[in-house]
Short mmCIF file of C-alpha atoms and ligand atoms in Angstrom, two decimals:
data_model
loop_
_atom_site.label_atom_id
_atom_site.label_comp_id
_atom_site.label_asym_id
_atom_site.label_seq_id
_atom_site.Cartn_x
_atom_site.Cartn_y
_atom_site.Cartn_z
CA UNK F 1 38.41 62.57 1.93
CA UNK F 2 37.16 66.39 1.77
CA UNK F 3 34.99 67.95 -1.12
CA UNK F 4 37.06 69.17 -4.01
CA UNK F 5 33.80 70.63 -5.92
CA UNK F 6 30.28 71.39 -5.43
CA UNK F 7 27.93 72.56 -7.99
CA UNK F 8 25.00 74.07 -6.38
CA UNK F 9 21.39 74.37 -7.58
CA UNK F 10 23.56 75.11 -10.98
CA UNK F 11 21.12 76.38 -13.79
CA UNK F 12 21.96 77.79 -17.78
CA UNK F 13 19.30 78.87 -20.11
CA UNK F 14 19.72 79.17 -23.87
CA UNK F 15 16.82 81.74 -24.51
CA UNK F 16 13.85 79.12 -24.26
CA UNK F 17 16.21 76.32 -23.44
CA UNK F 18 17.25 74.93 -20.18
CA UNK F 19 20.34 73.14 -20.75
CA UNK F 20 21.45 72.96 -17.45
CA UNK F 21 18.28 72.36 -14.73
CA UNK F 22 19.16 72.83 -11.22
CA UNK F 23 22.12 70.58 -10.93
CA UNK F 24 23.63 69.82 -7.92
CA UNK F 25 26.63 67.47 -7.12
CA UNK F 26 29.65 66.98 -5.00
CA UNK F 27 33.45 65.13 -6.32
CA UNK F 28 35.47 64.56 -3.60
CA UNK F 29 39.46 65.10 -3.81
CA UNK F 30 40.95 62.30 -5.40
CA UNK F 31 37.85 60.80 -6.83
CA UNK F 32 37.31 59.73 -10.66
CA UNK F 33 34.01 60.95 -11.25
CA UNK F 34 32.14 60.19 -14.81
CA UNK F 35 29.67 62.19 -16.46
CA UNK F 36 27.08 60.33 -18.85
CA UNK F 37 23.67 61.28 -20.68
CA UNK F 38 22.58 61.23 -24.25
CA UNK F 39 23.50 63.98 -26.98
CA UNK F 40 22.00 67.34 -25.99
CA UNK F 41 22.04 66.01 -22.14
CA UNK F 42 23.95 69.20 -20.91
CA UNK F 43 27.08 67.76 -21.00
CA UNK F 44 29.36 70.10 -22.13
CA UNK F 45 27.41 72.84 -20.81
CA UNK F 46 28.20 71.93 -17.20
CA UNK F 47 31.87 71.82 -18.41
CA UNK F 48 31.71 75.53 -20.10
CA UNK F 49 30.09 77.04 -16.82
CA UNK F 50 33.11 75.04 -14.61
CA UNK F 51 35.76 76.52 -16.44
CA UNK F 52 34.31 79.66 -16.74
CA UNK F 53 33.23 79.74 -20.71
CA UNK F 54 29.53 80.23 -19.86
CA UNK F 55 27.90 82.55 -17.50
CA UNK F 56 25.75 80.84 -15.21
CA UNK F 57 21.88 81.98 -15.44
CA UNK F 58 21.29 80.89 -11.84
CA UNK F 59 23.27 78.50 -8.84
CA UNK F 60 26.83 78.64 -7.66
CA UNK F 61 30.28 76.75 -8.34
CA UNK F 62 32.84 75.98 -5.45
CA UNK F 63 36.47 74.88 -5.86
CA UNK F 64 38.34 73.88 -2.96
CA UNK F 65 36.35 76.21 -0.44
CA UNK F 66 36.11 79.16 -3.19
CA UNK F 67 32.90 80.45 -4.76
CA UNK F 68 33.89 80.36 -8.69
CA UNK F 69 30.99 81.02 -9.66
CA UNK F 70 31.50 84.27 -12.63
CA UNK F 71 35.22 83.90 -12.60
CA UNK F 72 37.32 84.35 -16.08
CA UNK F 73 38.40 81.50 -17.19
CA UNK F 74 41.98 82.22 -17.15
CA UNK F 75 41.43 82.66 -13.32
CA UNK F 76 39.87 79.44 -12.92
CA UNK F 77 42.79 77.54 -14.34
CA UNK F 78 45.48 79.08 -12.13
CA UNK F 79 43.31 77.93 -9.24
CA UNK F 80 43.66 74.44 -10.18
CA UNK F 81 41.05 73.54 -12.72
CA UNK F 82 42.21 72.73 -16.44
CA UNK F 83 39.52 70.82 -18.85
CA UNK F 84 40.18 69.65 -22.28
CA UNK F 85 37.56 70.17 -25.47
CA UNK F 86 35.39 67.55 -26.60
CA UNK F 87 36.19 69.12 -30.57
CA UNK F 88 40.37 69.39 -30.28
CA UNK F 89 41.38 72.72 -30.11
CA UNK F 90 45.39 73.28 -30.66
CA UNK F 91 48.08 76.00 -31.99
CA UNK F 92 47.95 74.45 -35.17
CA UNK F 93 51.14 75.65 -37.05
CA UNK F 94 53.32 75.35 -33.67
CA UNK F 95 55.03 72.35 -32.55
CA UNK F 96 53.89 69.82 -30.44
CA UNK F 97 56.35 71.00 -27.55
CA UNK F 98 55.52 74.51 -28.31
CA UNK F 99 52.12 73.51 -27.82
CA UNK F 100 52.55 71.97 -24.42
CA UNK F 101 54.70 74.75 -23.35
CA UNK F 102 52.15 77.09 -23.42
CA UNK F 103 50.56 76.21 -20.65
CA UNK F 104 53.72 75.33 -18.84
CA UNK F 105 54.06 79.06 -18.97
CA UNK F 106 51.01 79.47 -17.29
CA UNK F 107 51.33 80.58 -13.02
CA UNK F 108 50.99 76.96 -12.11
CA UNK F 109 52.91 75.52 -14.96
CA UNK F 110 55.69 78.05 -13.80
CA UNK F 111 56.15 76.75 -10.05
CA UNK F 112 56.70 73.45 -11.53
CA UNK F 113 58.76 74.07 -14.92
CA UNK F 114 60.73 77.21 -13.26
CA UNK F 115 62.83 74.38 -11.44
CA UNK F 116 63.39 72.16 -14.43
CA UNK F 117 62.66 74.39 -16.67
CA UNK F 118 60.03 74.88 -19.69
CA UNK F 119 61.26 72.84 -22.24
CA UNK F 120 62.17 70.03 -20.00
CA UNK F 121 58.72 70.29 -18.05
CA UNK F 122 57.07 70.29 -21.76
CA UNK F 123 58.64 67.38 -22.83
CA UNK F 124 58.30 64.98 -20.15
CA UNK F 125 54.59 66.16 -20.38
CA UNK F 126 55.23 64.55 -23.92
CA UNK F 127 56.86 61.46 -22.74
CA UNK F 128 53.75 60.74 -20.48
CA UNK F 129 51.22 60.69 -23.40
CA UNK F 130 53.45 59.06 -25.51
CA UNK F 131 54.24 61.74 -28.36
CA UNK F 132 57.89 62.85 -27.37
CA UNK F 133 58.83 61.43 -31.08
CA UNK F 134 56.39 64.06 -32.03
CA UNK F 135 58.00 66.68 -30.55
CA UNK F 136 58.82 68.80 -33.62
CA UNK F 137 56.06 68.50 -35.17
CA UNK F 138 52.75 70.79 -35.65
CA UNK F 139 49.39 68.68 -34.73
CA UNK F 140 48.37 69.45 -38.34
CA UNK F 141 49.68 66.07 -39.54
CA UNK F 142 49.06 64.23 -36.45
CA UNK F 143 46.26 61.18 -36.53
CA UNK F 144 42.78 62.21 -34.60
CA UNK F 145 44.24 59.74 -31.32
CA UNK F 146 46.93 61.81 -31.00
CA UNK F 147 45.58 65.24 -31.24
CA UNK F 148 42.96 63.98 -27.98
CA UNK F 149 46.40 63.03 -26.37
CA UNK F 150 48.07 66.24 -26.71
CA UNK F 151 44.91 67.55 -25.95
CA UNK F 152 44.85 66.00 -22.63
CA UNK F 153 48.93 67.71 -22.44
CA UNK F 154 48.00 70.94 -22.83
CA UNK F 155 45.72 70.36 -20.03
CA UNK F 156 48.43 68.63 -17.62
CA UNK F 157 50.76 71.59 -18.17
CA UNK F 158 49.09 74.07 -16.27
CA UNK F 159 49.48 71.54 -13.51
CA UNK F 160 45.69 71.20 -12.42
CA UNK F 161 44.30 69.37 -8.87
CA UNK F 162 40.76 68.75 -10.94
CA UNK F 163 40.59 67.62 -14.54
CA UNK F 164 37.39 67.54 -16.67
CA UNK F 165 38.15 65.33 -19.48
CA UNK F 166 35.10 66.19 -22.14
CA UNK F 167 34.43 62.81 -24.43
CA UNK F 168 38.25 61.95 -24.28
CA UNK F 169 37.10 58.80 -26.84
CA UNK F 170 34.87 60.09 -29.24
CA UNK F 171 35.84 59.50 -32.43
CA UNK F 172 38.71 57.02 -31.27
CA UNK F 173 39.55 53.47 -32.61
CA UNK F 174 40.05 50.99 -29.73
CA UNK F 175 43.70 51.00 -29.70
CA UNK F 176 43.50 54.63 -29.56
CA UNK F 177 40.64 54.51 -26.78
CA UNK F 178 43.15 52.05 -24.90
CA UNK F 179 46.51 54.63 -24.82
CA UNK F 180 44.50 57.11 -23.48
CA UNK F 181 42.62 55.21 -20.84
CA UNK F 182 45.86 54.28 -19.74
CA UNK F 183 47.20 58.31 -19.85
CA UNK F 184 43.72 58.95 -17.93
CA UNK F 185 44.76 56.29 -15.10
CA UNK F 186 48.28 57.77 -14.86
CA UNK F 187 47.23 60.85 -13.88
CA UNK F 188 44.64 59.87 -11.58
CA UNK F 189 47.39 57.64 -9.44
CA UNK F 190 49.39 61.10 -9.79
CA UNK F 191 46.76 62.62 -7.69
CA UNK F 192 44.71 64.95 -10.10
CA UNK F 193 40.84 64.66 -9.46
CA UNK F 194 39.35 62.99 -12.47
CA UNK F 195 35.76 64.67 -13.81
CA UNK F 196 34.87 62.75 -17.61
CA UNK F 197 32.30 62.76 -19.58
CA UNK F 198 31.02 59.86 -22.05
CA UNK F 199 28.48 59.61 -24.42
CA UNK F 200 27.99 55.81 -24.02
CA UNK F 201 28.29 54.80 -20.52
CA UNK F 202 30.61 51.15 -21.80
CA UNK F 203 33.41 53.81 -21.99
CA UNK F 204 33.65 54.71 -18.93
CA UNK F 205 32.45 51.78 -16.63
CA UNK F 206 35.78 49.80 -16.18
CA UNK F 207 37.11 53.82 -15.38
CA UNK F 208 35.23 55.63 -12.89
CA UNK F 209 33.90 53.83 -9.43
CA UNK F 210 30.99 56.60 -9.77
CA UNK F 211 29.21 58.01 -12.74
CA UNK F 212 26.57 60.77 -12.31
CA UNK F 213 23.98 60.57 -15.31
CA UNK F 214 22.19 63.74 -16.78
CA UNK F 215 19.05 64.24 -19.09
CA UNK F 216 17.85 67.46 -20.20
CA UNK F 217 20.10 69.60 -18.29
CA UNK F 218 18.77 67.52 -14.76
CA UNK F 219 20.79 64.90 -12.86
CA UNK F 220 18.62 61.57 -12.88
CA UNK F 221 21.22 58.98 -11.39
CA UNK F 222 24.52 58.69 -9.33
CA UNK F 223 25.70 55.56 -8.19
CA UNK F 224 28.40 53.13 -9.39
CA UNK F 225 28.14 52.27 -13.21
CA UNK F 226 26.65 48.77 -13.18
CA UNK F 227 23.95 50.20 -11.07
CA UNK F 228 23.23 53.52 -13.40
CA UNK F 229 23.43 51.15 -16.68
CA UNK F 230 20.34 49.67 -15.03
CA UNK F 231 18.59 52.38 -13.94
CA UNK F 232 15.09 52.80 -15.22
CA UNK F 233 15.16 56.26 -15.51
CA UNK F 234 18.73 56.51 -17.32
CA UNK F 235 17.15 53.79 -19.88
CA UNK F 236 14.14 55.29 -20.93
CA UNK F 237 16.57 58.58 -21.49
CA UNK F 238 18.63 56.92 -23.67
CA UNK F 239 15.68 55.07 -25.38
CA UNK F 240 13.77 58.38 -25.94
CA UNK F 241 16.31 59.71 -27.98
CA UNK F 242 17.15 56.68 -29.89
CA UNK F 243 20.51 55.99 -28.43
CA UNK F 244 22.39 53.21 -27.13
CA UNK F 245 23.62 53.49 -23.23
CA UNK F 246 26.07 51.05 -24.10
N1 ADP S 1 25.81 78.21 -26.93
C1 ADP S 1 24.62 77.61 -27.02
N2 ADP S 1 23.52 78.28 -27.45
C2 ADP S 1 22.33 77.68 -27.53
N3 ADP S 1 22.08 76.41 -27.16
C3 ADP S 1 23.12 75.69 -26.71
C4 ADP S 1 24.44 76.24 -26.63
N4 ADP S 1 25.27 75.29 -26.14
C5 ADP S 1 24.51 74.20 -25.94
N5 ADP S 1 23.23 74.43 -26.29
C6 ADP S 1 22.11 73.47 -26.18
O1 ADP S 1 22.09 72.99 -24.85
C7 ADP S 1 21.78 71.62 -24.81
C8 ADP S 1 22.89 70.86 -24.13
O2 ADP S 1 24.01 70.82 -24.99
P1 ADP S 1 25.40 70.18 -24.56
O3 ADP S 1 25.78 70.72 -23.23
O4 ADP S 1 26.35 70.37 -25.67
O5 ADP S 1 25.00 68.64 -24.42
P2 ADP S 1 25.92 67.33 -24.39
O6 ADP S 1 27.33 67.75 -24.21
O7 ADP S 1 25.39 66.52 -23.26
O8 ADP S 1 25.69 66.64 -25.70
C9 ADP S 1 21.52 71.20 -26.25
O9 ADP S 1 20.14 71.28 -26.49
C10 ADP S 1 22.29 72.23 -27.04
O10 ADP S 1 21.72 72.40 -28.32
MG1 MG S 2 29.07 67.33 -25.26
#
């Protein structure tokens, strides 16, 4: 199996603050990569210079052979890279299909929905996480589970080869945790390369055969979960800040 991604010597300042610190890493195609490290770890930051809503200070991004690395992100996703927000974002006063259709409109959504067509591309999108009852509705009134699934839609609709899923179950309730595990699976067997992040590292471990584990902005640990939950180094992070790794 080929590399998909490589970050390379990858590095974001904040002013005085390194966020990111020289981060390098490889996720092979296919793989279903997780992402752990306490609040403030760098996190999301890695995910905003991916998909192109940070500028990186220093180091370079490559996606499938292609240097990234500065590109727009509207650029980014028509390559092949669609990520999802750790806060929901949605077109709040449009329907749910309306929302998913967006990005079926988008150049990649196109070569797939210009066959079956938007609507039909949308909604099936809506049948696979489980909201096609939904369809007429604006996520306004929708439950917090079910705005991080059509979060997760919007994502799938500009048909992407590498996913970053940004703390898919924060805020979730177990049943809610369990329908989109099981959404997150799907689309893994479909063939999209899976990159999550998780706060606590008991999310992800029955997920992802490989977790890479960050602490202020630097990678500390990559191995498979049981064997980062143990690691010294990944403790004492954890510890330091006061937080649970599991
Ligand atoms: N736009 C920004 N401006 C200034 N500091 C930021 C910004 N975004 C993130 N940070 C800081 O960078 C660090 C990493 O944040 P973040 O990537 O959100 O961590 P995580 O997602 O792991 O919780 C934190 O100290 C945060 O306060
Ligand atoms: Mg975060």
């Amino acid at each position: 199996m080929g590399l998909i991604f490589e970050a390379k010597n990858l590095t974001k300042k904040f002013g005085g603050l390194t966020a990111v610190n020289d981060l390098s890493f490889e996720i092979r195609r296919g793989e279903f990569l997780g992402l752990i490290g306490p609040n403030g770890a760098g996190k999301t930051t890695v995910f905003n210079l991916i998909s192109g809503f940070e500028k990186t200070s220093s180091g370079s991004i490559w996606f499938d052979g292609i240097d990234i690395t500065g590109l727009k992100p509207f650029r980014i996703v028509n390559l092949g890279i669609a990520r999802t927000f750790q806060l929901v974002r949605s077109f709040r006063y449009l329907t749910l299909l309306d929302n998913i259709s967006v990005s079926c409109l988008s150049p990649r959504g196109k070569k797939v929905s210009e066959d079956v067509g938007t609507e039909e591309f949308a909604s099936t999108i809506l049948s696979s996480i489980g909201l096609v009852d939904k369809a007429r509705i604006p996520p306004v009134v929708l439950p917090h589970g079910d705005l991080r699934k059509l979060e997760i839609g919007k994502a799938v609709g500009s048909s992407p080869q590498l996913l970053l899923l940004d703390e898919p179950f924060s805020g979730l309730s177990y049943e809610e945790q369990l329908g989109i595990t099981d959404l997150i699976k799907k689309l893994h067997e479909d063939g999209v390369t899976i990159f999550i992040t998780g706060h606590v590292l008991r999310e992800l471990m029955a997920l992802v055969p490989r977790v890479i584990a960050m602490h202020q902005g630097k990678l500390i640990a990559d191995g498979p979960p049981q064997e980062v939950a143990n690691n010294k180094i990944v403790l004492e992070a954890y510890l330091g800040r006061g937080e649970d790794i599991a």
